[in-house]
Coordinates of C-alpha atoms in Angstrom, one line a residue:
Chain A
X777 CA 33.9 -2.9 -32.8
X778 CA 35.0 -3.2 -29.2
X779 CA 32.5 -4.7 -26.9
X780 CA 32.8 -5.3 -23.2
X781 CA 36.4 -4.3 -22.6
X782 CA 36.4 -1.2 -24.7
X783 CA 39.3 1.2 -24.4
X784 CA 38.3 4.7 -25.5
X785 CA 41.1 7.1 -26.2
X786 CA 39.3 10.0 -27.6
X787 CA 38.8 13.2 -25.5
X788 CA 40.9 11.7 -22.7
X789 CA 37.8 10.1 -21.4
X790 CA 38.5 7.8 -18.5
X791 CA 37.2 4.3 -19.1
X792 CA 36.8 1.2 -17.2
X793 CA 37.8 -2.3 -18.1
X794 CA 35.5 -5.2 -17.2
X795 CA 38.1 -6.3 -14.7
X796 CA 38.0 -2.9 -13.0
X797 CA 34.2 -2.8 -13.1
X798 CA 34.0 -6.2 -11.4
X799 CA 36.4 -5.2 -8.7
X800 CA 34.4 -2.0 -8.2
X801 CA 31.1 -3.9 -8.0
X802 CA 32.5 -6.5 -5.6
X803 CA 33.7 -3.8 -3.3
X804 CA 30.3 -2.0 -3.3
X805 CA 28.7 -5.3 -2.5
X806 CA 31.1 -6.0 0.3
X807 CA 30.5 -2.5 1.8
X808 CA 26.8 -3.2 1.9
X809 CA 27.1 -6.8 3.2
X810 CA 29.6 -5.7 5.9
X811 CA 27.2 -2.9 6.9
X812 CA 29.8 -0.2 6.1
X813 CA 27.0 2.1 5.1
X814 CA 28.8 5.5 5.4
X815 CA 31.5 4.1 3.1
X816 CA 28.7 3.0 0.8
X817 CA 27.1 6.5 0.8
X818 CA 30.4 8.0 -0.1
X819 CA 30.4 6.0 -3.4
X820 CA 27.6 8.2 -4.7
X821 CA 27.9 11.5 -6.5
X822 CA 26.0 14.3 -4.8
X823 CA 23.4 14.1 -7.6
X824 CA 23.4 10.4 -7.7
X825 CA 20.3 8.3 -7.6
X826 CA 19.7 4.9 -6.0
X827 CA 16.6 3.6 -7.7
X828 CA 14.6 0.3 -7.6
X829 CA 11.8 1.0 -10.0
X830 CA 8.5 -0.9 -10.3
X831 CA 7.9 0.5 -13.9
X832 CA 11.3 1.5 -15.3
X833 CA 9.7 2.8 -18.5
X834 CA 8.7 5.9 -16.5
X835 CA 11.2 8.6 -15.4
X836 CA 12.4 8.3 -11.8
X837 CA 10.2 10.1 -9.3
X838 CA 7.1 10.1 -11.5
X839 CA 5.5 6.8 -10.6
X840 CA 5.8 4.7 -7.4
X841 CA 9.1 2.9 -7.1
X842 CA 10.3 0.4 -4.5
X843 CA 13.3 2.7 -3.8
X844 CA 13.8 6.2 -5.1
X845 CA 16.6 7.7 -3.1
X846 CA 18.2 11.0 -3.9
X847 CA 21.2 12.1 -1.8
X848 CA 19.0 13.3 1.1
X849 CA 16.9 10.2 1.2
X850 CA 19.9 7.9 1.0
X851 CA 21.4 9.7 4.0
X852 CA 18.0 9.3 5.8
X853 CA 17.9 5.7 4.9
X854 CA 21.4 5.0 6.4
X855 CA 20.6 7.1 9.5
X856 CA 17.4 5.1 10.0
X857 CA 19.4 1.8 9.7
X858 CA 22.3 2.9 11.9
X859 CA 20.9 5.4 14.4
X860 CA 17.2 4.6 15.0
X861 CA 15.2 1.6 16.2
X862 CA 13.4 0.7 13.1
X863 CA 11.2 -2.3 13.8
X864 CA 11.3 -3.6 10.3
X865 CA 15.1 -3.8 10.7
X866 CA 15.1 -5.0 14.3
X867 CA 16.8 -7.5 13.9
X868 CA 18.8 -6.1 11.0
X869 CA 18.9 -8.0 7.7
X870 CA 22.0 -9.9 6.9
X871 CA 22.7 -9.7 3.2
X872 CA 25.0 -11.5 0.8
X873 CA 25.4 -10.1 -2.7
X874 CA 26.5 -12.3 -5.6
X875 CA 27.6 -10.3 -8.6
X876 CA 27.9 -11.7 -12.2
X877 CA 27.4 -11.1 -15.9
X878 CA 29.4 -7.8 -15.8
X879 CA 29.5 -5.7 -18.9
X880 CA 30.8 -2.2 -19.5
X881 CA 29.6 0.4 -22.0
X882 CA 30.7 3.9 -22.6
X883 CA 27.9 6.4 -21.8
X884 CA 29.4 9.7 -22.9
X885 CA 30.1 12.7 -20.7
X886 CA 32.8 10.9 -18.9
X887 CA 30.5 8.2 -17.7
X888 CA 30.4 4.5 -18.1
X889 CA 27.5 2.1 -17.7
X890 CA 28.2 -1.1 -15.9
X891 CA 25.6 -3.8 -16.3
X892 CA 25.5 -6.8 -13.9
X893 CA 23.2 -9.5 -12.6
X894 CA 23.0 -9.5 -8.9
X895 CA 21.4 -12.0 -6.5
X896 CA 20.9 -10.6 -3.0
X897 CA 20.3 -13.2 -0.3
X898 CA 18.7 -11.8 2.8
X899 CA 17.8 -13.1 6.3
X900 CA 16.8 -11.6 9.6
X901 CA 18.3 -13.8 12.3
X902 CA 21.2 -13.3 14.7
X903 CA 20.1 -12.8 18.3
X904 CA 16.4 -12.7 17.2
X905 CA 14.0 -15.5 17.8
X906 CA 14.2 -16.8 14.2
X907 CA 11.0 -18.9 14.8
X908 CA 8.8 -15.8 14.8
X909 CA 6.8 -14.8 11.7
X910 CA 8.8 -12.7 9.3
X911 CA 12.1 -13.7 10.8
X912 CA 14.5 -16.6 10.1
X913 CA 13.6 -17.0 6.5
X914 CA 16.3 -16.7 3.8
X915 CA 15.0 -14.8 0.8
X916 CA 16.6 -14.2 -2.5
X917 CA 16.2 -11.2 -4.8
X918 CA 17.4 -11.4 -8.4
X919 CA 18.1 -8.1 -10.1
X920 CA 19.3 -6.7 -13.4
X921 CA 21.5 -4.0 -12.2
X922 CA 22.9 -0.9 -14.0
X923 CA 25.5 1.4 -12.5
X924 CA 26.2 4.6 -14.2
X925 CA 29.6 5.7 -13.0
X926 CA 31.2 9.1 -13.3
X927 CA 35.0 9.8 -13.0
X928 CA 35.1 12.6 -10.4
X929 CA 37.8 13.8 -8.0
X930 CA 40.0 10.9 -8.9
X931 CA 37.5 8.1 -8.3
X932 CA 34.4 6.5 -9.8
X933 CA 31.2 7.9 -8.3
X934 CA 27.7 6.5 -8.8
X935 CA 25.4 8.8 -10.9
X936 CA 22.8 6.0 -10.9
X937 CA 22.4 2.7 -9.3
X938 CA 19.4 1.0 -10.7
X939 CA 18.2 -2.4 -9.4
X940 CA 15.5 -3.9 -11.5
X941 CA 14.1 -6.7 -9.3
X942 CA 12.6 -9.7 -11.0
X943 CA 9.7 -9.6 -8.6
X944 CA 9.3 -5.8 -8.7
X945 CA 5.6 -5.7 -9.7
X946 CA 4.1 -8.3 -7.4
X947 CA 3.2 -7.8 -3.7
X948 CA 6.5 -7.8 -1.8
X949 CA 7.4 -8.0 1.8
X950 CA 9.9 -5.9 3.8
X951 CA 12.6 -4.4 1.5
X952 CA 14.1 -2.1 4.2
X953 CA 17.7 -3.3 3.8
X954 CA 20.1 -2.0 1.2
X955 CA 19.8 -3.8 -2.2
Chain B
X1358 CA -32.3 -28.3 2.2
X1359 CA -34.5 -26.4 4.5
X1360 CA -32.5 -26.8 7.7
X1361 CA -31.8 -23.3 9.2
X1362 CA -28.3 -22.1 8.8
X1363 CA -26.5 -21.5 12.1
X1364 CA -26.9 -17.9 13.1
X1365 CA -24.0 -17.8 15.6
X1366 CA -20.4 -17.4 14.7
X1367 CA -19.5 -20.5 16.6
X1368 CA -21.9 -23.1 17.8
X1369 CA -20.5 -23.3 21.3
X1370 CA -19.8 -19.6 21.9
X1371 CA -21.6 -16.5 20.5
X1372 CA -19.4 -14.1 22.3
X1373 CA -16.4 -13.6 20.1
X1374 CA -16.7 -9.9 20.7
X1375 CA -17.6 -8.7 24.2
X1376 CA -19.2 -5.3 24.1
X1377 CA -20.6 -3.9 27.3
X1378 CA -20.1 -0.8 29.5
X1379 CA -16.5 -0.4 30.4
X1380 CA -15.4 -3.6 28.6
X1381 CA -14.6 -4.3 25.0
X1382 CA -12.7 -7.4 23.9
X1383 CA -12.3 -9.6 20.9
X1384 CA -11.5 -13.3 20.8
X1385 CA -8.1 -14.1 19.3
X1386 CA -9.5 -16.8 17.1
X1387 CA -11.1 -14.2 14.9
X1388 CA -7.6 -13.5 13.6
X1389 CA -6.6 -17.2 13.3
X1390 CA -9.5 -19.5 12.6
X1391 CA -9.8 -20.7 8.9
X1392 CA -13.5 -21.3 9.5
X1393 CA -14.1 -17.7 10.7
X1394 CA -12.0 -16.5 7.8
X1395 CA -14.2 -18.4 5.3
X1396 CA -17.3 -17.0 7.1
X1397 CA -15.9 -13.5 6.6
X1398 CA -15.4 -14.1 2.9
X1399 CA -19.1 -15.2 2.7
X1400 CA -20.9 -13.0 5.3
X1401 CA -18.9 -9.8 5.0
X1402 CA -17.2 -9.7 1.6
X1403 CA -20.0 -11.6 0.0
X1404 CA -22.6 -9.1 1.1
X1405 CA -21.4 -5.6 1.9
X1406 CA -20.1 -2.9 -0.5
X1407 CA -16.5 -3.6 -1.3
X1408 CA -14.2 -1.1 -3.1
X1409 CA -12.9 -2.4 -6.4
X1410 CA -11.4 0.6 -8.3
X1411 CA -11.2 4.4 -8.7
X1412 CA -12.8 5.9 -11.8
X1413 CA -9.5 7.3 -13.0
X1414 CA -8.0 3.8 -13.2
X1415 CA -10.5 2.9 -15.9
X1416 CA -11.0 6.3 -17.4
X1417 CA -11.6 5.3 -21.1
X1418 CA -14.0 2.9 -22.9
X1419 CA -12.5 -0.6 -22.9
X1420 CA -10.3 0.1 -19.9
X1421 CA -10.3 -2.6 -17.3
X1422 CA -8.6 -3.8 -14.1
X1423 CA -8.8 -7.0 -12.1
X1424 CA -9.7 -7.0 -8.5
X1425 CA -10.9 -9.3 -5.7
X1426 CA -14.1 -9.2 -3.6
X1427 CA -12.9 -11.2 -0.7
X1428 CA -11.4 -14.2 -2.6
X1429 CA -13.6 -13.8 -5.7
X1430 CA -11.6 -12.7 -8.7
X1431 CA -13.5 -9.9 -10.6
X1432 CA -13.0 -7.7 -13.6
X1433 CA -13.9 -4.0 -13.3
X1434 CA -14.4 -2.7 -16.8
X1435 CA -15.8 0.3 -18.7
X1436 CA -17.8 -0.6 -21.8
X1437 CA -17.9 1.2 -25.1
X1438 CA -20.7 3.4 -23.8
X1439 CA -18.7 4.4 -20.7
X1440 CA -20.7 2.3 -18.3
X1441 CA -18.8 0.5 -15.5
X1442 CA -19.3 -3.2 -15.0
X1443 CA -18.0 -5.5 -12.2
X1444 CA -18.2 -9.2 -13.3
X1445 CA -16.8 -12.4 -11.9
X1446 CA -13.5 -13.4 -13.6
X1447 CA -14.7 -16.9 -14.3
X1448 CA -15.7 -18.4 -17.6
X1449 CA -19.2 -19.7 -17.6
X1450 CA -18.0 -22.8 -19.5
X1451 CA -15.6 -24.5 -17.1
X1452 CA -14.6 -21.8 -14.6
X1453 CA -11.2 -20.6 -16.1
X1454 CA -10.4 -17.0 -15.3
X1455 CA -10.9 -15.1 -18.6
X1456 CA -8.6 -12.2 -17.8
X1457 CA -5.1 -12.6 -16.5
X1458 CA -3.9 -9.0 -16.6
X1459 CA -3.7 -6.4 -13.8
X1460 CA -5.2 -3.8 -16.1
X1461 CA -5.5 -2.9 -19.8
X1462 CA -7.8 -1.9 -22.6
X1463 CA -9.8 -4.4 -24.7
X1464 CA -13.0 -4.8 -26.6
X1465 CA -13.5 -8.4 -25.3
X1466 CA -12.1 -11.1 -23.1
X1467 CA -11.4 -14.5 -24.6
X1468 CA -11.1 -17.6 -22.4
X1469 CA -7.7 -19.2 -23.0
X1470 CA -9.1 -22.7 -22.4
X1471 CA -11.8 -23.2 -25.0
X1472 CA -12.1 -19.8 -26.6
X1473 CA -15.4 -18.5 -25.3
X1474 CA -15.4 -14.7 -25.6
X1475 CA -17.1 -12.0 -23.7
X1476 CA -17.7 -8.3 -24.4
X1477 CA -16.3 -5.8 -21.9
X1478 CA -19.8 -5.5 -20.3
X1479 CA -19.5 -9.2 -19.6
X1480 CA -22.1 -10.5 -22.1
X1481 CA -21.2 -13.6 -24.0
X1482 CA -20.1 -12.8 -27.5
X1483 CA -19.3 -16.2 -28.9
X1484 CA -18.8 -19.8 -28.0
X1485 CA -15.9 -21.2 -30.1
X1486 CA -16.7 -23.9 -32.6
X1487 CA -20.4 -23.3 -31.8
X1488 CA -22.0 -25.2 -34.7
X1489 CA -22.9 -28.7 -33.9
X1490 CA -21.6 -28.5 -30.3
X1491 CA -24.4 -26.4 -29.0
X1492 CA -27.9 -25.6 -30.3
X1493 CA -27.8 -22.9 -32.9
X1494 CA -30.4 -20.9 -31.0
X1495 CA -28.9 -21.3 -27.6
X1496 CA -29.8 -18.3 -25.3
X1497 CA -26.5 -16.6 -24.7
X1498 CA -28.0 -13.9 -22.5
X1499 CA -27.9 -16.2 -19.5
X1500 CA -24.2 -17.1 -20.1
X1501 CA -22.4 -13.8 -19.6
X1502 CA -19.8 -13.3 -17.0
X1503 CA -21.8 -13.2 -13.8
X1504 CA -22.1 -9.6 -12.7
X1505 CA -21.9 -8.4 -9.1
X1506 CA -25.4 -7.9 -7.9
X1507 CA -24.9 -4.2 -7.4
X1508 CA -22.4 -1.6 -8.6
X1509 CA -22.3 2.0 -7.5
X1510 CA -19.8 4.8 -7.0
X1511 CA -19.3 7.8 -4.8
X1512 CA -16.9 10.6 -5.9
X1513 CA -15.1 8.2 -8.2
X1514 CA -14.8 5.4 -5.7
X1515 CA -16.4 2.3 -7.4
X1516 CA -17.9 -0.3 -5.1
X1517 CA -19.6 -3.6 -5.8
X1518 CA -21.9 -5.8 -3.6
X1519 CA -22.5 -9.5 -4.2
X1520 CA -25.9 -9.1 -2.5
X1521 CA -29.0 -7.9 -4.4
X1522 CA -30.6 -6.7 -1.2
X1523 CA -29.2 -4.5 1.5
X1524 CA -28.3 -0.9 2.2
X1525 CA -27.6 1.3 -0.8
X1526 CA -24.0 2.5 -1.2
X1527 CA -24.9 5.9 0.2
X1528 CA -26.7 4.3 3.2
X1529 CA -23.7 2.1 3.8
X1530 CA -21.2 5.0 3.7
X1531 CA -23.6 7.1 5.7
X1532 CA -21.8 9.1 8.3
X1533 CA -18.4 8.6 6.5
X1534 CA -19.6 10.5 3.4
X1535 CA -18.7 14.0 4.7
X1536 CA -15.2 12.8 5.4
X1537 CA -14.7 11.4 1.9
X1538 CA -15.9 14.8 0.7
X1539 CA -13.3 16.5 3.0
X1540 CA -10.5 14.3 1.7
X1541 CA -11.3 14.8 -2.0
X1542 CA -12.1 18.5 -1.5
X1543 CA -8.4 18.9 -0.9
X1544 CA -8.5 19.2 -4.7
X1545 CA -9.7 22.6 -5.9
X1546 CA -11.9 20.8 -8.4
X1547 CA -13.0 18.1 -6.0
X1548 CA -11.4 15.4 -8.2
X1549 CA -8.5 13.0 -7.6
X1550 CA -6.6 10.8 -10.1
X1551 CA -4.8 7.5 -9.5
X1552 CA -2.1 7.5 -12.1
X1553 CA 1.3 6.7 -10.5
X1554 CA 0.9 3.0 -10.1
X1555 CA 0.6 1.1 -6.8
X1556 CA 2.8 -0.1 -4.0
X1557 CA 1.8 -3.8 -3.4
X1558 CA 2.9 -5.3 -0.1
X1559 CA 2.1 -8.5 1.8
X1560 CA 2.4 -9.4 5.5
X1561 CA 2.1 -12.5 7.7
X1562 CA -1.0 -11.5 9.6
X1563 CA -4.7 -11.2 9.6
X1564 CA -6.4 -8.6 7.4
X1565 CA -8.2 -6.9 10.3
X1566 CA -4.9 -5.8 11.8
X1567 CA -4.3 -3.4 8.9
X1568 CA -8.0 -2.3 9.1
X1569 CA -7.6 -1.5 12.8
X1570 CA -4.3 0.1 12.5
X1571 CA -5.2 2.6 9.8
X1572 CA -7.2 4.7 12.3
X1573 CA -5.1 3.8 15.3
X1574 CA -3.6 6.9 16.9
X1575 CA -2.1 4.9 19.8
X1576 CA 0.7 3.1 18.1
X1577 CA 2.4 6.0 16.3
X1578 CA 4.6 7.2 19.2
X1579 CA 6.1 3.7 19.5
X1580 CA 6.0 2.1 16.1
X1581 CA 7.1 5.2 14.3
X1582 CA 9.7 6.4 16.7
X1583 CA 12.3 5.7 14.0
X1584 CA 10.5 8.1 11.7
X1585 CA 10.0 10.8 14.3
X1586 CA 13.7 10.7 15.1
X1587 CA 14.7 10.8 11.4
X1588 CA 12.3 13.7 10.9
X1589 CA 13.8 15.5 13.9
X1590 CA 17.3 15.0 12.4
X1591 CA 16.6 15.8 8.7
X1592 CA 13.5 18.0 8.8
X1593 CA 10.8 17.8 6.1
X1594 CA 12.8 18.7 3.1
X1595 CA 12.7 15.0 2.0
X1596 CA 8.9 15.0 2.0
X1597 CA 6.4 16.1 4.6
X1598 CA 4.3 13.4 6.5
X1599 CA 0.8 14.5 7.4
X1600 CA 0.6 18.0 8.9
X1601 CA 3.7 17.6 11.0
X1602 CA 5.7 20.8 10.8
X1603 CA 7.3 20.4 14.3
X1604 CA 10.8 18.9 14.2
X1605 CA 11.0 18.3 17.9
X1606 CA 9.9 14.9 19.3
X1607 CA 8.1 16.4 22.3
X1608 CA 6.1 18.8 20.0
X1609 CA 5.3 15.9 17.6
X1610 CA 3.9 14.0 20.5
X1611 CA 1.9 17.0 21.6
X1612 CA 0.3 17.3 18.2
X1613 CA -0.6 13.6 18.4
X1614 CA -2.6 14.4 21.6
X1615 CA -4.8 16.8 19.6
X1616 CA -7.6 15.8 17.4
X1617 CA -10.0 12.9 17.8
X1618 CA -11.1 9.5 16.8
X1619 CA -14.6 8.7 15.6
X1620 CA -16.3 5.3 15.4
X1621 CA -19.2 5.4 12.9
X1622 CA -22.3 3.4 12.4
X1623 CA -21.6 0.8 9.7
X1624 CA -18.1 0.1 11.0
X1625 CA -16.3 3.0 9.5
X1626 CA -13.7 5.0 11.5
X1627 CA -11.8 8.2 11.6
X1628 CA -8.6 9.4 13.1
X1629 CA -8.2 13.2 12.8
X1630 CA -5.3 15.5 13.6
X1631 CA -5.4 19.3 13.5
X1632 CA -4.6 21.4 10.5
X1633 CA -1.4 23.4 10.5
X1634 CA -1.8 26.3 13.0
X1635 CA -2.5 28.9 10.3
X1636 CA -4.6 26.6 8.2
X1637 CA -4.4 27.2 4.4
X1638 CA -2.7 30.5 5.1
X1639 CA 0.4 28.5 6.1
X1640 CA 0.8 27.7 2.4
X1641 CA 0.3 31.3 1.2
X1642 CA 3.8 32.4 1.5
X1643 CA 5.6 29.2 0.7
X1644 CA 6.4 27.4 -2.6
X1645 CA 2.7 26.3 -2.9
X1646 CA 1.0 29.6 -2.8
X1647 CA -0.7 28.8 -6.1
X1648 CA -2.3 25.8 -4.5
X1649 CA -3.5 27.9 -1.5
X1650 CA -4.9 30.5 -4.0
X1651 CA -6.7 27.8 -5.9
X1652 CA -8.2 26.4 -2.8
X1653 CA -9.2 29.8 -1.4
X1654 CA -10.9 30.5 -4.8
X1655 CA -12.8 27.2 -4.7
X1656 CA -14.0 27.0 -1.1
X1657 CA -15.3 29.4 1.6
X1658 CA -13.0 29.9 4.7
X1659 CA -15.2 27.8 6.9
X1660 CA -15.0 24.9 4.4
X1661 CA -11.2 25.2 4.3
X1662 CA -11.1 24.9 8.1
X1663 CA -13.0 21.6 7.7
X1664 CA -10.8 20.3 4.9
X1665 CA -7.3 21.1 6.2
X1666 CA -7.0 18.7 9.2
X1667 CA -5.4 15.3 8.6
X1668 CA -8.1 12.7 8.1
X1669 CA -7.4 9.0 8.2
X1670 CA -10.6 7.4 7.1
X1671 CA -11.5 3.7 7.2
X1672 CA -14.4 2.4 5.2
X1673 CA -15.7 -1.0 6.4
X1674 CA -14.5 -3.5 5.6
X1675 CA -11.3 -2.9 3.7
X1676 CA -10.8 0.6 2.2
X1677 CA -8.7 3.3 3.6
X1678 CA -8.3 6.9 2.4
X1679 CA -5.5 8.6 4.3
X1680 CA -2.3 10.5 3.8
X1681 CA -2.7 11.0 0.0
X1682 CA -3.4 7.4 -0.7
X1683 CA -6.3 4.9 -1.3
X1684 CA -5.4 1.8 0.7
X1685 CA -7.0 -1.5 -0.2
X1686 CA -6.6 -4.5 2.2
X1687 CA -6.9 -7.8 0.4
X1688 CA -7.4 -10.9 2.7
X1689 CA -5.5 -13.9 1.3
X1690 CA -5.7 -16.3 4.2
X1691 CA -6.3 -16.0 8.0
X1692 CA -2.6 -15.2 8.5
X1693 CA -1.7 -13.6 5.1
X1694 CA -2.8 -10.3 3.7
X1695 CA -2.0 -8.1 0.8
X1696 CA -2.1 -4.3 1.1
X1697 CA -2.2 -2.1 -2.1
X1698 CA -1.4 1.6 -1.8
X1699 CA -2.5 3.9 -4.5
X1700 CA -1.1 7.4 -4.3
X1701 CA -3.5 9.9 -5.8
X1702 CA -2.9 13.3 -7.4
X1703 CA -5.2 16.2 -6.7
X1704 CA -6.8 17.5 -9.8
X1705 CA -6.4 21.3 -10.2
X1706 CA -3.4 21.5 -7.9
X1707 CA 0.0 22.4 -9.4
X1708 CA 2.4 19.8 -10.6
X1709 CA 4.8 21.0 -8.0
X1710 CA 2.3 20.6 -5.1
X1711 CA 1.4 17.1 -6.2
X1712 CA 5.1 16.2 -6.5
X1713 CA 5.6 17.5 -3.0
X1714 CA 2.8 15.3 -1.8
X1715 CA 4.3 12.4 -3.6
X1716 CA 7.7 13.0 -2.0
X1717 CA 6.0 12.9 1.4
X1718 CA 4.1 9.7 0.5
X1719 CA 7.3 8.0 -0.8
X1720 CA 9.2 8.8 2.3
X1721 CA 6.7 7.0 4.6
X1722 CA 4.9 4.4 2.5
X1723 CA 5.9 1.3 0.5
X1724 CA 7.9 -1.8 1.3
X1725 CA 11.3 0.0 1.5
X1726 CA 10.1 3.2 3.0
X1727 CA 10.6 4.7 6.5
X1728 CA 7.1 4.3 7.9
X1729 CA 4.7 1.6 6.8
X1730 CA 7.2 -1.3 7.0
X1731 CA 7.3 -0.8 10.7
X1732 CA 3.5 -1.0 10.9
X1733 CA 3.3 -4.4 9.0
X1734 CA 6.1 -5.7 11.3
X1735 CA 3.6 -5.3 14.1
X1736 CA 1.0 -7.4 12.3
X1737 CA 3.5 -10.3 12.1
X1738 CA 4.3 -10.1 15.8
X1739 CA 0.6 -9.9 16.6
X1740 CA 0.1 -13.0 14.6
X1741 CA 3.1 -14.7 16.4
X1742 CA 1.6 -13.9 19.8
X1743 CA -1.8 -15.2 18.9
X1744 CA -0.4 -18.8 19.0
X1745 CA -0.5 -18.5 22.7
X1746 CA -4.2 -19.3 22.7
X1747 CA -4.7 -19.6 26.5
X1748 CA -5.0 -15.8 26.5
X1749 CA -8.4 -15.6 25.0
X1750 CA -8.9 -11.9 24.5
X1751 CA -7.5 -8.8 22.7
X1752 CA -8.4 -5.7 24.7
X1753 CA -9.9 -2.9 22.7
X1754 CA -11.4 -0.9 25.5
X1755 CA -9.0 2.1 25.5
X1756 CA -11.0 5.3 26.0
X1757 CA -14.3 3.7 26.8
X1758 CA -14.5 6.0 29.9
X1759 CA -14.1 9.2 27.9
X1760 CA -15.8 8.6 24.6
X1761 CA -18.8 10.8 23.8
X1762 CA -21.7 10.8 21.4
X1763 CA -20.9 12.3 18.0
X1764 CA -23.6 12.5 15.5
X1765 CA -26.5 10.1 15.3
X1766 CA -25.2 7.0 17.0
X1767 CA -21.5 7.7 16.4
X1768 CA -18.9 7.9 19.1
X1769 CA -15.9 10.2 19.4
X1770 CA -12.8 9.8 21.5
X1771 CA -9.2 11.0 22.1
X1772 CA -6.9 10.5 19.1
X1773 CA -5.2 7.6 20.9
X1774 CA -8.5 5.8 21.8
X1775 CA -9.8 2.6 20.2
X1776 CA -13.1 4.2 19.3
X1777 CA -12.9 3.4 15.5
X1778 CA -11.7 -0.2 16.1
X1779 CA -14.7 -0.8 18.3
X1780 CA -17.0 0.5 15.6
X1781 CA -15.3 -1.8 13.1
X1782 CA -15.8 -4.9 15.4
X1783 CA -19.4 -3.9 16.1
X1784 CA -20.2 -4.0 12.4
X1785 CA -18.1 -7.2 12.0
X1786 CA -20.1 -8.9 14.7
X1787 CA -23.5 -7.7 13.3
X1788 CA -22.6 -9.1 9.8
X1789 CA -21.1 -12.3 11.1
X1790 CA -24.1 -13.0 13.3
X1791 CA -26.8 -12.3 10.7
X1792 CA -29.3 -15.0 9.9
X1793 CA -28.0 -16.7 6.7

C-alpha cells in the first residue's frame, strides 16, 4: 500500500507527490503573506470553497462558521481588504504562515486531498500606534488544514480549503485577515 | 452589621451621569473603574432580569446550557417534566462548578471534586460516600444547586433574576414587548429557532459600548463605509443586510435618514429603519414568494406594515434582538467583553428563505465577516481614548433638541440620535443609585 507519496496510474488521473504538494502549499502561503490576494483568488476553482468551520461535523453553510466563502464572497473579501477602508484591517494584518506535516491522499474524480498543519502568526503594526488596544500584539493560530485540489486547465485549483482552527469554538477576536 | 450601605455610586460624586435639559453626559470612569464594574455586577446583573437562553436551545427534557448572569456561572436546564430551571453552577459542598459543558443533555450533574450529584432541576440527589460522613437523615432539600430567585420567559426568551423582589418580567420588558412581538412575528407561526450554533467574539472594551452601539444609527455611515462600498460594488447576491435594496451609497445614506430611534422606560432602546418601499409585496414576485404568501395568510395587512421595518431592539441590560440574531453581551472585566451572536431561523418560513437570511447574516456578522469586526474595533479605540482621563465626559446629547414623547414616558428621535443610549444610561443610573 502506498501512503503519502502515492503514484496512481489508473485512469490517467493526475496525482501529486508530497514534494509537489509542499511546493504548492508554500506558494499559496507566500501569496497570502505577500498580500498578492488576486493571485491567491486565482488559485481557486470557480466552485471552490474557503471554509473555517466552527463545527466541521455539519455541512458547510448550514451552521455558523468563522469563514464560509464561496467564489463571490471570496472576491468580496479581497475587495474589502484591498479597495475599502475596513477599520478592522486598518492597519492591515501582517501574516506569516508556517506549513508542515504535509500528506497527500487521492480523492477520486481527479482530485487530491492535501493535509497539512499550519501556524499563522498575525500582527497589526507597521505605521500604526502599536500601543493601542487591539494592535501590536502578535497572535498565533494553529490549524489542521485540508486542501482538496483539482487538476483543471493545466493547473491545480482549490476545490476546498478547510482551516480547522484549534481555537475555533471559543470567543475569538478579529479574524478579518486571510488564514 | 446595621451600617447603611452607601446609596451613591461614588462617595465624592453622585453625578456620573448628567441628565438635564439640553445636556446629557456620562463620566468616562463608568467604562474603566473596577469598582463600578463590580457594582454593576451586583446592582444591575444581580437584580434585574438577565437573558440566559432561548427555549429552542433546550428544547427537550434533560437539555441544558451554561450561561452567566453577570459573572455568576449558571446552568439553564429543562427537567424531565419539561420545566425550565436556572441554578447557580456551584456545588453546595465546596463551590466547584458542577457542569463544564457549553450545552448537552443529562439526567444529573455530578461534581468532579467529591462526587455530589444533582438532578437537572438542581435538587441534591446524593452525597458521595454519605454513610458515616454525614447524618443519615440529613435534610437534602436545602442543599440543592441554588436557584435564581425568579425565572420567567416571553416568547421563548428565558430570563432569570437573582432578586426575589422587583418588577415582573413583563413589567420589566414593558414598552419593548410590542417590538419583541414584531421581530418574532416575522415568522408566520410567531416562533423562532436557534439551531445553527453561535458566533462568539471578544473585544478589549467595556460591555456598555456594545449595548449602546446596537441601537446606534449614527455610526453606520462611518464605521461601515467599507461594507456600503462593497455592497455598491457587488450588490446583494452574497446576502442582503437589513432592508437595504439600494446599491448606491447616496441612496443608502438616504435610507439611514428615515425611521426613528426610541428610548424606553426601563432602559430598553430601538433603532428602526423603514420597510422596503412595497412592503411584503416586494417579496411576492421574487424567489421568496412562498414566504410572502405565508405571511399574508398569517397576518392582516396593517400588521404586516408594522412587522416589515428593520427593528434593532435592545433589552436592558445586555440582550439585543436585531438583524436575524439574538445578541448577548457578556461582561468579563471593565475592559473586556464577550459578545455571542445566535442567528435564528423563522419557523414556518421556507428553507430557502431562512438560508437567504443566513447568507445575509454571515456576510455582516462574526469575527471574520464584513461588518461587525469594524464595530468592535471602535470599542477598542474607545477604551484606548478613555485613558486620557482629564476629559471627564462622553457626550450623549445628540438629538436632545428634537426628541419627542412616544408612548407613556418614552422618547423618540431621528434614527441617528442618541435617544436609546440615554434611556439605557437613565436606567443604569437608577439601578446603580438604589438603596442597597
